[in-house]
Amino acid sequence: MTRVDRGFPVKEYRARLNAAQKMMASADLGALLLSTEPEIRYFSGFLTRFWESPTRPWYMLIPAQGNPIAVIPSIGGHLMAQTWIEDIRTWQSPDYSDDGVGLLSDTIRECVPEDGRIGVPSGPESCLRMPLANWDALRADMGTHRFTDDAGIVRSLRAVKSELEIAKIRQACAIAGSAFGDVHRLAALGDSLDRVFRRFQSACLEYGADWVGYLAGGAGPQGYLDVISPAAEVPLAFGDVLMLDTGVVWDGYYCDFDRNYAVGKPDKPSQSAYARLIEATDRAFETARPGATAAELFHAMNAVTSEKKSDGQPGRLGHGLGMQLTEGVSLIPDDHTVLEAGMVLTLEPVVTVSPGRFLVHEENIVVRNSGAEYLSNPASRKLPVLGECS
Amino acid sequence: MTRVDRGFPVKEYRARLNAAQKMMASADLGALLLSTEPEIRYFSGFLTRFWESPTRPWYMLIPAQGNPIAVIPSIGGHLMAQTWIEDIRTWQSPDYSDDGVGLLSDTIRECVPEDGRIGVPSGPESCLRMPLANWDALRADMGTHRFTDDAGIVRSLRAVKSELEIAKIRQACAIAGSAFGDVHRLAALGDSLDRVFRRFQSACLEYGADWVGYLAGGAGPQGYLDVISPAAEVPLAFGDVLMLDTGVVWDGYYCDFDRNYAVGKPDKPSQSAYARLIEATDRAFETARPGATAAELFHAMNAVTSEKKSDGQPGRLGHGLGMQLTEGVSLIPDDHTVLEAGMVLTLEPVVTVSPGRFLVHEENIVVRNSGAEYLSNPASRKLPVLGECS
């Protein structure tokens, strides 16, 4: 595995901040109020699995000028102080009388003039991570300040990755790729799917994953019925196609791709469906370059697969990828986002093999000025058979 | 490992629904609107790691009478149909023109009279998992219907566990306990902490974890500086105390406890701090019974440890546990929740060893009519030394 440094130099955070503040000026925003893990980490580098606990709200304020301000529970004070953030205000959470709302509104008042507008991410994929009662209390407390959406600033900033971010995603892809290379020894006829899932996660850890943020998959004759089920205690049977779809995390960045394996010699329909998946991926890969749109990638794949959407299928044929398993653009006919160099995407075509049963293939790419570049090591062009060397 | 069945019989979901509807009637609520993973799973059994993707909103409506209604993206249609939920309404998400708001408001109108009140979890630990813009659109669309908080119904229902839920948490505890038992072979002087973290996660998987939802910890002389940091590439040194704190998931239920290990013979202050942690845990264990309050458990521990709260420390001395790593009550002076049989809690005292450095201990218990019962196999009463059999 190539040596990739952890963390980012401070100049990377300054660049993100400067870009945000330029866009905030255009959108007439006096501050951005952030509350979710990726939003806060994007501007600070604050990385912890502690977000798994829903108890405490966390806030970050991006003022129109000056550095970000962390308004966070004291349990995070020490870790936040290890980042480049200097202005860290903490309260002892949980506090049933005031769980940070007072501290947050004081901080906002300090940074934003009375008639100022505060942008809160409000569009697709966003969510406000605080109790609704506290949100209402904050707005009531703020008087003439106006909360509005963030004009899509955070989403659009995060969509274009730096070289250091791309290196981390490539590292996550390499780790998952190594684990996929081991599936021939991790899974065999008769093994139950849940045991295969456990072994695969261990393999990801052995190859250097910090943790395995996502694993789903399925197995069945001529494919699977959905792509989000947890693993059942069901043995792999002759004629099954096994699919594993993983999001391995390395230094806070995800990969997101899958691999398919035939259990015993695959039948013709499965082989031919798999070939179409590879062909569809090729078409999207060739189409992906600056100036093309997300919708064009959808159509490039759909021209090969011509799927009707049905229950259990993802619906979109790929998406953005980075600090989250899925983020940013969606490869759907309605997403006319123009691709830029540095965007990291998944290509994820679907082919129905028999009623209700389908195969999904997924690769990760980065858009470069010269065209697309694979971050995942592309899958075999023929459906691999478990136990046969690929 | 004892054999524990996966899933729940339908009657368990019916009991949860009936209890909710009784409380809804008292609170004059025409429906509950749910949007988060644990809320929707609590009433349906819908279990998937796909929530890791923030793209799509998911909804469940609990009407005043009748069965829950799922209003979800079509990608989840097949999996939801495997649960006891029969009324499943899907849309193709993401949809940039209407990402489920229209379908949701139609469904609400069908279930709730025009002047009806719809309860949305809004209190501590809750969050509305949908873009703010869609929340505003939904409210604008609903006319005279009124959205209000859920009167704490979901939180209070989830706080008291059934025997089947307790068995799942015990299973998660047993898996983590087996992995903790292996730390003597997974970690040694000179091993870097990040490798120890990886090996420990693999051990949890080997012992049957579905996934490792949480792992944090630290190592240092006379303890650690916080309890939420990811693992650094720093070797274990002679005199360190190593702590691993894990939330292993089995069938959708978490454990949450830690273990401490001395690297080489521990110094007196560390030994004595550890002894006080065990004593504090004993006091809380003895105090925990129906009728005692969360605050009383806090005071039982604090009487032994008499800690001043400081940055990096958890602040509370335990919390509820179940479908989430932390949920429900907090062991703090202000939480006067009266304990009931079936509540599952963590006991998590803290002792400062030297300025900024502290030790944390954690066990998992269930409150029974006769008193507390350990779900985690209690830790050694002396600080274990790595490499020495405990």
Coordinates of N, CA, C and O in Angstrom, one line a residue, chain B residues 28-181:
Chain B
D28 N -53.2 13.5 22.9 CA -54.0 14.1 21.8 C -53.2 14.2 20.5 O -53.2 15.3 19.8
L29 N -52.5 13.2 20.1 CA -51.8 13.2 18.9 C -52.5 12.3 17.8 O -52.8 11.1 18.1
G30 N -52.7 12.8 16.6 CA -53.3 12.1 15.6 C -52.4 11.1 14.8 O -52.8 10.2 14.1
A31 N -51.1 11.4 15.0 CA -50.1 10.5 14.4 C -48.7 10.9 15.0 O -48.6 12.0 15.5
L32 N -47.8 9.9 14.8 CA -46.4 10.2 15.0 C -45.7 10.2 13.7 O -46.0 9.3 12.9
L33 N -44.8 11.2 13.4 CA -44.0 11.2 12.2 C -42.6 10.9 12.6 O -42.0 11.6 13.4
L34 N -42.0 9.8 12.1 CA -40.7 9.3 12.4 C -39.8 9.4 11.2 O -40.2 9.2 10.1
S35 N -38.5 9.7 11.4 CA -37.6 9.9 10.3 C -36.2 9.3 10.5 O -35.4 9.3 9.5
T36 N -35.9 8.8 11.7 CA -34.6 8.3 11.9 C -34.5 6.8 12.0 O -35.5 6.1 12.1
E37 N -33.3 6.3 11.8 CA -33.1 4.8 11.8 C -33.7 4.1 13.0 O -34.5 3.2 12.9
P38 N -33.3 4.5 14.2 CA -33.8 3.7 15.4 C -35.4 3.9 15.5 O -36.0 2.9 15.9
E39 N -35.9 5.1 15.3 CA -37.3 5.3 15.4 C -38.1 4.3 14.5 O -39.1 3.7 14.8
I40 N -37.7 4.3 13.2 CA -38.4 3.5 12.2 C -38.2 2.0 12.5 O -39.1 1.2 12.4
R41 N -36.9 1.7 12.9 CA -36.7 0.2 13.2 C -37.5 -0.2 14.4 O -37.9 -1.4 14.4
Y42 N -37.6 0.6 15.4 CA -38.3 0.3 16.6 C -39.7 -0.2 16.3 O -40.2 -1.2 16.9
F43 N -40.4 0.4 15.4 CA -41.8 0.0 15.1 C -41.9 -1.0 13.9 O -43.0 -1.5 13.7
S44 N -40.8 -1.2 13.2 CA -40.9 -2.0 12.0 C -40.0 -3.2 11.9 O -40.3 -4.2 11.3
G45 N -38.8 -3.1 12.5 CA -37.8 -4.1 12.4 C -37.0 -3.9 11.1 O -36.1 -4.8 10.8
F46 N -37.1 -2.8 10.5 CA -36.4 -2.5 9.3 C -34.9 -2.3 9.6 O -34.5 -1.2 10.1
L47 N -34.0 -3.3 9.3 CA -32.6 -3.2 9.7 C -31.7 -3.2 8.5 O -31.7 -4.2 7.7
T48 N -31.0 -2.2 8.3 CA -30.0 -2.1 7.2 C -28.9 -1.1 7.6 O -29.2 -0.1 8.3
R49 N -27.7 -1.3 7.0 CA -26.7 -0.3 7.2 C -26.8 0.8 6.2 O -25.9 1.7 6.2
F50 N -27.8 0.8 5.4 CA -27.9 1.7 4.3 C -28.1 3.2 4.8 O -28.0 4.1 4.0
W51 N -28.5 3.3 6.0 CA -28.6 4.7 6.6 C -27.3 5.4 6.6 O -27.3 6.6 6.7
E52 N -26.2 4.7 6.4 CA -25.0 5.4 6.2 C -25.0 6.3 5.0 O -24.2 7.3 5.0
S53 N -25.8 6.1 4.1 CA -26.0 7.0 3.0 C -27.0 8.1 3.3 O -28.2 7.8 3.7
P54 N -26.6 9.4 3.3 CA -27.5 10.5 3.7 C -28.4 10.9 2.7 O -29.2 11.8 2.9
T55 N -28.4 10.3 1.5 CA -29.1 10.9 0.3 C -30.6 10.9 0.5 O -31.2 11.9 0.2
R56 N -31.1 9.8 0.9 CA -32.6 9.7 0.9 C -33.3 9.8 2.2 O -32.8 9.2 3.2
P57 N -34.3 10.6 2.3 CA -35.1 10.6 3.5 C -36.0 9.4 3.6 O -36.5 8.8 2.6
W58 N -36.3 9.0 4.8 CA -37.2 7.8 5.1 C -38.2 8.3 6.1 O -37.9 8.9 7.1
Y59 N -39.5 7.8 6.0 CA -40.5 8.2 6.9 C -41.3 7.0 7.4 O -41.5 6.1 6.6
M60 N -41.8 7.1 8.6 CA -42.8 6.2 9.1 C -43.9 7.0 9.8 O -43.6 7.9 10.6
L61 N -45.1 6.6 9.5 CA -46.2 7.3 10.2 C -46.9 6.3 11.1 O -47.3 5.2 10.7
I62 N -47.0 6.7 12.4 CA -47.8 5.8 13.3 C -49.1 6.5 13.5 O -49.2 7.6 14.2
P63 N -50.2 5.9 13.0 CA -51.5 6.6 13.1 C -52.1 6.3 14.5 O -51.6 5.5 15.2
A64 N -53.1 7.1 14.8 CA -53.8 6.9 16.1 C -54.4 5.5 16.2 O -54.4 5.0 17.3
Q65 N -54.9 5.1 15.1 CA -55.4 3.7 15.1 C -54.8 3.0 13.9 O -54.5 3.7 12.9
G66 N -54.7 1.7 13.9 CA -54.2 1.0 12.7 C -52.7 0.8 12.8 O -52.0 1.3 13.7
N67 N -52.2 0.2 11.7 CA -50.8 -0.2 11.7 C -49.9 0.9 11.1 O -50.4 1.8 10.4
P68 N -48.6 0.9 11.4 CA -47.7 1.8 10.9 C -47.6 1.8 9.3 O -47.9 0.8 8.7
I69 N -47.4 3.0 8.8 CA -47.3 3.2 7.3 C -45.9 3.6 7.0 O -45.4 4.6 7.6
A70 N -45.2 2.9 6.1 CA -43.9 3.3 5.7 C -44.0 4.1 4.4 O -44.6 3.7 3.5
V71 N -43.3 5.3 4.4 CA -43.3 6.1 3.3 C -41.8 6.3 3.0 O -41.1 7.1 3.6
I72 N -41.3 5.5 2.0 CA -39.9 5.3 1.9 C -39.4 5.3 0.4 O -40.2 5.0 -0.5
P73 N -38.1 5.5 0.2 CA -37.6 5.4 -1.2 C -37.7 3.9 -1.7 O -37.7 3.0 -0.9
S74 N -37.9 3.8 -3.0 CA -38.2 2.5 -3.6 C -37.0 1.5 -3.3 O -37.2 0.3 -3.3
I75 N -35.8 2.0 -3.2 CA -34.7 1.2 -2.9 C -34.9 0.3 -1.7 O -34.3 -0.8 -1.6
G76 N -35.7 0.8 -0.7 CA -36.0 0.0 0.5 C -37.3 -0.8 0.4 O -37.6 -1.5 1.4
G77 N -38.0 -0.7 -0.7 CA -39.3 -1.4 -0.8 C -39.2 -2.9 -0.5 O -40.1 -3.4 0.2
H78 N -38.3 -3.5 -1.1 CA -38.2 -5.0 -1.0 C -37.9 -5.4 0.4 O -38.5 -6.3 1.0
L79 N -36.9 -4.7 1.0 CA -36.5 -5.0 2.4 C -37.6 -4.7 3.4 O -37.9 -5.5 4.3
M80 N -38.3 -3.6 3.2 CA -39.4 -3.3 4.2 C -40.5 -4.3 4.0 O -41.2 -4.6 5.0
A81 N -40.7 -4.9 2.8 CA -41.7 -5.9 2.7 C -41.4 -7.2 3.4 O -42.3 -8.0 3.6
Q82 N -40.2 -7.4 3.8 CA -39.8 -8.5 4.6 C -40.2 -8.4 6.1 O -40.2 -9.3 6.8
T83 N -40.5 -7.1 6.5 CA -40.9 -6.9 7.9 C -42.4 -7.1 8.0 O -43.1 -7.5 7.1
W84 N -43.0 -6.8 9.2 CA -44.4 -7.0 9.4 C -45.2 -5.9 8.8 O -46.5 -5.9 8.8
I85 N -44.6 -4.8 8.3 CA -45.3 -3.6 7.8 C -45.9 -4.0 6.5 O -45.2 -4.5 5.6
E86 N -47.2 -3.7 6.3 CA -47.9 -4.1 5.1 C -48.2 -2.8 4.2 O -48.2 -2.9 3.0
D87 N -48.4 -1.7 4.8 CA -48.7 -0.5 4.1 C -47.4 0.2 3.8 O -46.8 0.9 4.6
I88 N -46.8 0.0 2.6 CA -45.5 0.5 2.2 C -45.7 1.4 1.0 O -46.2 0.9 -0.1
R89 N -45.4 2.6 1.1 CA -45.6 3.5 -0.1 C -44.2 4.0 -0.5 O -43.5 4.6 0.4
T90 N -43.9 3.8 -1.7 CA -42.5 4.2 -2.1 C -42.5 5.2 -3.2 O -43.5 5.4 -3.9
W91 N -41.4 6.0 -3.2 CA -41.2 6.9 -4.4 C -39.7 6.7 -4.8 O -38.9 6.2 -4.1
Q92 N -39.5 7.0 -6.1 CA -38.1 6.9 -6.6 C -37.3 8.1 -6.1 O -37.4 9.2 -6.6
S93 N -36.4 7.8 -5.2 CA -35.5 8.8 -4.6 C -34.1 8.6 -5.1 O -33.7 7.4 -5.2
P94 N -33.3 9.6 -5.3 CA -33.6 11.0 -5.1 C -34.5 11.6 -6.3 O -34.3 11.2 -7.4
D95 N -35.4 12.4 -5.9 CA -36.3 13.1 -6.9 C -36.2 14.6 -6.6 O -36.6 15.1 -5.6
Y96 N -35.5 15.3 -7.5 CA -35.3 16.8 -7.2 C -36.5 17.6 -7.2 O -36.5 18.7 -6.7
S97 N -37.6 17.1 -7.9 CA -38.8 17.9 -7.9 C -39.6 17.7 -6.6 O -40.3 18.6 -6.1
D98 N -39.6 16.5 -6.1 CA -40.4 16.2 -4.9 C -39.8 15.0 -4.3 O -40.2 13.8 -4.7
D99 N -39.0 15.1 -3.3 CA -38.3 13.9 -2.7 C -39.2 13.3 -1.6 O -38.7 13.2 -0.4
G100 N -40.4 13.0 -1.9 CA -41.2 12.2 -0.9 C -42.2 13.1 -0.2 O -43.1 12.6 0.5
V101 N -42.1 14.4 -0.3 CA -42.9 15.3 0.5 C -44.4 15.2 0.1 O -45.3 15.1 1.0
G102 N -44.6 15.1 -1.1 CA -46.0 15.0 -1.6 C -46.6 13.7 -1.1 O -47.8 13.7 -0.6
L103 N -45.9 12.6 -1.3 CA -46.4 11.3 -0.8 C -46.7 11.3 0.7 O -47.7 10.7 1.2
L104 N -45.7 11.9 1.4 CA -45.9 12.0 2.9 C -47.1 12.8 3.3 O -47.9 12.4 4.1
S105 N -47.2 13.9 2.6 CA -48.4 14.8 3.1 C -49.7 14.2 2.7 O -50.7 14.2 3.5
D106 N -49.8 13.5 1.5 CA -51.0 12.8 1.2 C -51.3 11.7 2.3 O -52.4 11.5 2.7
T107 N -50.3 11.0 2.7 CA -50.4 9.9 3.7 C -50.9 10.5 5.0 O -51.8 9.9 5.7
I108 N -50.3 11.6 5.4 CA -50.7 12.2 6.7 C -52.2 12.7 6.6 O -53.0 12.4 7.5
R109 N -52.6 13.3 5.5 CA -54.0 13.7 5.3 C -54.9 12.6 5.4 O -56.1 12.7 5.8
E110 N -54.5 11.4 4.9 CA -55.3 10.2 4.9 C -55.6 9.7 6.3 O -56.6 9.2 6.6
C111 N -54.6 9.9 7.2 CA -54.7 9.3 8.5 C -55.1 10.3 9.6 O -55.6 9.9 10.6
V112 N -54.9 11.6 9.4 CA -55.1 12.5 10.5 C -56.1 13.6 10.0 O -56.0 14.2 9.0
P113 N -57.1 13.8 10.9 CA -58.1 14.8 10.5 C -57.5 16.2 10.4 O -56.4 16.5 10.9
E114 N -58.2 17.1 9.7 CA -57.6 18.4 9.3 C -57.1 19.3 10.5 O -56.1 20.0 10.3
D115 N -57.7 19.1 11.6 CA -57.2 19.9 12.8 C -56.3 19.1 13.7 O -56.1 19.4 14.8
G116 N -55.9 17.9 13.1 CA -55.1 17.0 14.0 C -53.7 17.4 14.3 O -53.1 18.3 13.6
R117 N -53.2 16.9 15.3 CA -51.8 17.2 15.7 C -50.9 16.0 15.4 O -51.2 14.8 15.7
I118 N -49.7 16.3 14.8 CA -48.8 15.2 14.4 C -47.5 15.4 15.3 O -46.9 16.4 15.3
G119 N -47.2 14.4 16.1 CA -46.1 14.4 17.0 C -44.8 14.0 16.3 O -44.7 13.0 15.6
V120 N -43.8 14.9 16.4 CA -42.5 14.6 15.9 C -41.5 14.6 17.0 O -41.4 15.6 17.8
P121 N -40.7 13.6 17.2 CA -39.7 13.6 18.2 C -38.8 14.9 18.2 O -38.3 15.2 17.1
S122 N -38.8 15.6 19.2 CA -38.2 17.0 19.2 C -37.3 17.2 20.4 O -36.6 18.2 20.5
G123 N -37.2 16.3 21.4 CA -36.5 16.5 22.6 C -35.1 16.0 22.5 O -34.5 15.8 21.5
P124 N -34.4 15.8 23.7 CA -33.0 15.4 23.8 C -32.7 14.2 22.9 O -33.5 13.3 22.9
E125 N -31.6 14.2 22.3 CA -31.1 13.1 21.4 C -31.9 12.9 20.1 O -31.5 12.1 19.3
S126 N -33.0 13.6 19.9 CA -33.7 13.4 18.7 C -33.2 14.4 17.6 O -32.4 15.3 17.9
C127 N -33.6 14.1 16.4 CA -33.2 14.9 15.3 C -34.2 14.6 14.2 O -34.7 13.4 14.1
L128 N -34.4 15.5 13.3 CA -35.3 15.3 12.2 C -34.5 15.0 11.0 O -33.7 15.9 10.6
R129 N -34.5 13.8 10.5 CA -33.6 13.4 9.4 C -34.3 13.7 8.1 O -34.7 12.8 7.4
M130 N -34.3 14.9 7.7 CA -34.8 15.3 6.4 C -34.2 16.7 6.2 O -34.0 17.5 7.1
P131 N -34.0 17.1 4.9 CA -33.6 18.5 4.6 C -34.5 19.5 5.2 O -35.8 19.3 5.1
L132 N -34.0 20.6 5.8 CA -34.9 21.6 6.3 C -35.8 22.2 5.3 O -37.0 22.5 5.6
A133 N -35.3 22.3 4.0 CA -36.2 22.8 3.0 C -37.4 21.9 2.8 O -38.5 22.4 2.6
N134 N -37.3 20.6 2.9 CA -38.4 19.7 2.8 C -39.3 19.8 4.0 O -40.6 19.6 3.9
W135 N -38.8 20.0 5.1 CA -39.6 20.2 6.4 C -40.4 21.4 6.2 O -41.6 21.4 6.5
D136 N -39.8 22.5 5.7 CA -40.6 23.7 5.5 C -41.7 23.5 4.5 O -42.9 23.9 4.6
A137 N -41.4 22.7 3.4 CA -42.3 22.5 2.3 C -43.5 21.6 2.9 O -44.7 21.8 2.6
L138 N -43.2 20.6 3.7 CA -44.2 19.8 4.3 C -45.2 20.6 5.1 O -46.4 20.4 5.0
R139 N -44.6 21.4 6.0 CA -45.5 22.2 6.9 C -46.3 23.2 6.1 O -47.5 23.4 6.4
A140 N -45.7 23.8 5.0 CA -46.5 24.7 4.2 C -47.6 23.9 3.5 O -48.8 24.4 3.4
D141 N -47.4 22.7 3.1 CA -48.3 21.9 2.4 C -49.5 21.4 3.2 O -50.5 21.0 2.7
M142 N -49.2 21.3 4.6 CA -50.2 20.6 5.4 C -51.3 21.5 5.9 O -52.3 21.0 6.6
G143 N -51.3 22.8 5.6 CA -52.4 23.7 6.0 C -52.7 23.7 7.5 O -51.8 24.1 8.3
T144 N -53.8 23.2 7.9 CA -54.3 23.3 9.2 C -53.8 22.2 10.2 O -53.9 22.3 11.4
H145 N -53.2 21.2 9.6 CA -52.5 20.2 10.5 C -51.4 20.9 11.3 O -50.7 21.8 10.8
R146 N -51.3 20.4 12.6 CA -50.3 21.1 13.4 C -49.2 20.1 13.8 O -49.5 19.0 14.3
F147 N -47.9 20.4 13.5 CA -46.8 19.6 14.0 C -46.4 20.1 15.3 O -46.3 21.3 15.6
T148 N -46.2 19.1 16.2 CA -45.8 19.4 17.6 C -44.8 18.4 18.0 O -44.4 17.5 17.3
D149 N -44.3 18.5 19.3 CA -43.3 17.4 19.7 C -44.1 16.2 20.0 O -45.4 16.2 20.0
D150 N -43.4 15.1 20.2 CA -44.1 13.8 20.4 C -44.4 13.5 21.8 O -44.7 12.3 22.2
A151 N -44.3 14.5 22.7 CA -44.5 14.4 24.1 C -43.6 13.3 24.7 O -43.9 12.7 25.7
G152 N -42.4 13.1 24.1 CA -41.4 12.2 24.6 C -41.8 10.7 24.5 O -41.2 9.9 25.1
I153 N -42.8 10.4 23.7 CA -43.4 9.1 23.7 C -42.3 8.1 23.2 O -42.1 7.0 23.8
V154 N -41.7 8.4 22.1 CA -40.8 7.4 21.5 C -39.6 7.2 22.5 O -39.2 6.0 22.7
R155 N -39.1 8.2 23.0 CA -38.0 8.1 24.0 C -38.3 7.3 25.2 O -37.6 6.4 25.6
S156 N -39.5 7.5 25.7 CA -39.8 6.8 26.9 C -40.2 5.3 26.7 O -39.9 4.4 27.4
L157 N -40.8 5.1 25.5 CA -41.1 3.7 25.1 C -39.8 2.9 25.0 O -39.6 1.8 25.5
R158 N -38.8 3.5 24.3 CA -37.6 2.8 23.9 C -36.7 2.5 25.2 O -35.9 1.7 25.2
A159 N -37.0 3.3 26.2 CA -36.1 3.2 27.4 C -36.3 1.9 28.1 O -35.3 1.4 28.8
V160 N -37.5 1.3 28.1 CA -37.7 0.1 28.8 C -37.6 -1.1 27.8 O -38.4 -1.1 26.9
K161 N -36.7 -2.0 28.0 CA -36.5 -3.0 27.0 C -37.3 -4.3 27.3 O -37.4 -4.6 28.5
S162 N -37.6 -5.0 26.3 CA -38.3 -6.3 26.5 C -37.2 -7.4 26.7 O -36.0 -7.1 26.5
E163 N -37.6 -8.6 27.1 CA -36.6 -9.6 27.4 C -35.8 -10.0 26.1 O -34.7 -10.3 26.1
L164 N -36.5 -9.9 24.9 CA -35.9 -10.2 23.7 C -34.8 -9.1 23.3 O -33.7 -9.5 22.8
E165 N -35.1 -7.9 23.6 CA -34.1 -6.8 23.4 C -32.9 -7.0 24.3 O -31.8 -6.9 23.9
I166 N -33.2 -7.3 25.6 CA -32.2 -7.5 26.6 C -31.2 -8.7 26.1 O -30.0 -8.6 26.2
A167 N -31.8 -9.7 25.6 CA -31.0 -10.9 25.1 C -30.1 -10.4 24.0 O -28.9 -10.9 23.9
K168 N -30.5 -9.5 23.1 CA -29.6 -9.1 22.0 C -28.5 -8.2 22.6 O -27.4 -8.3 22.1
I169 N -28.8 -7.4 23.5 CA -27.8 -6.5 24.1 C -26.8 -7.4 24.9 O -25.5 -7.2 24.8
R170 N -27.3 -8.4 25.6 CA -26.4 -9.3 26.3 C -25.5 -10.1 25.3 O -24.3 -10.3 25.5
Q171 N -26.0 -10.4 24.1 CA -25.2 -11.1 23.1 C -24.1 -10.1 22.6 O -23.0 -10.6 22.5
A172 N -24.5 -8.9 22.4 CA -23.4 -7.9 21.9 C -22.4 -7.8 23.0 O -21.2 -7.7 22.7
C173 N -22.8 -7.8 24.3 CA -21.8 -7.7 25.4 C -20.9 -8.9 25.4 O -19.7 -8.8 25.7
A174 N -21.5 -10.1 25.2 CA -20.7 -11.3 25.3 C -19.7 -11.3 24.1 O -18.5 -11.7 24.4
I175 N -20.0 -10.8 23.0 CA -19.1 -10.8 21.9 C -17.9 -9.8 22.2 O -16.8 -10.2 22.1
A176 N -18.3 -8.6 22.7 CA -17.2 -7.7 23.0 C -16.4 -8.2 24.2 O -15.2 -8.1 24.2
G177 N -17.0 -8.9 25.1 CA -16.3 -9.5 26.3 C -15.3 -10.5 25.8 O -14.2 -10.5 26.3
S178 N -15.7 -11.3 24.8 CA -14.7 -12.3 24.3 C -13.5 -11.6 23.7 O -12.4 -12.0 23.8
A179 N -13.8 -10.5 22.9 CA -12.7 -9.8 22.2 C -11.8 -9.1 23.3 O -10.6 -9.1 23.2
F180 N -12.4 -8.6 24.3 CA -11.6 -8.0 25.4 C -10.7 -9.0 26.1 O -9.6 -8.8 26.4
G181 N -11.2 -10.2 26.2 CA -10.5 -11.3 26.7 C -9.2 -11.6 25.9 O -8.2 -12.2 26.4

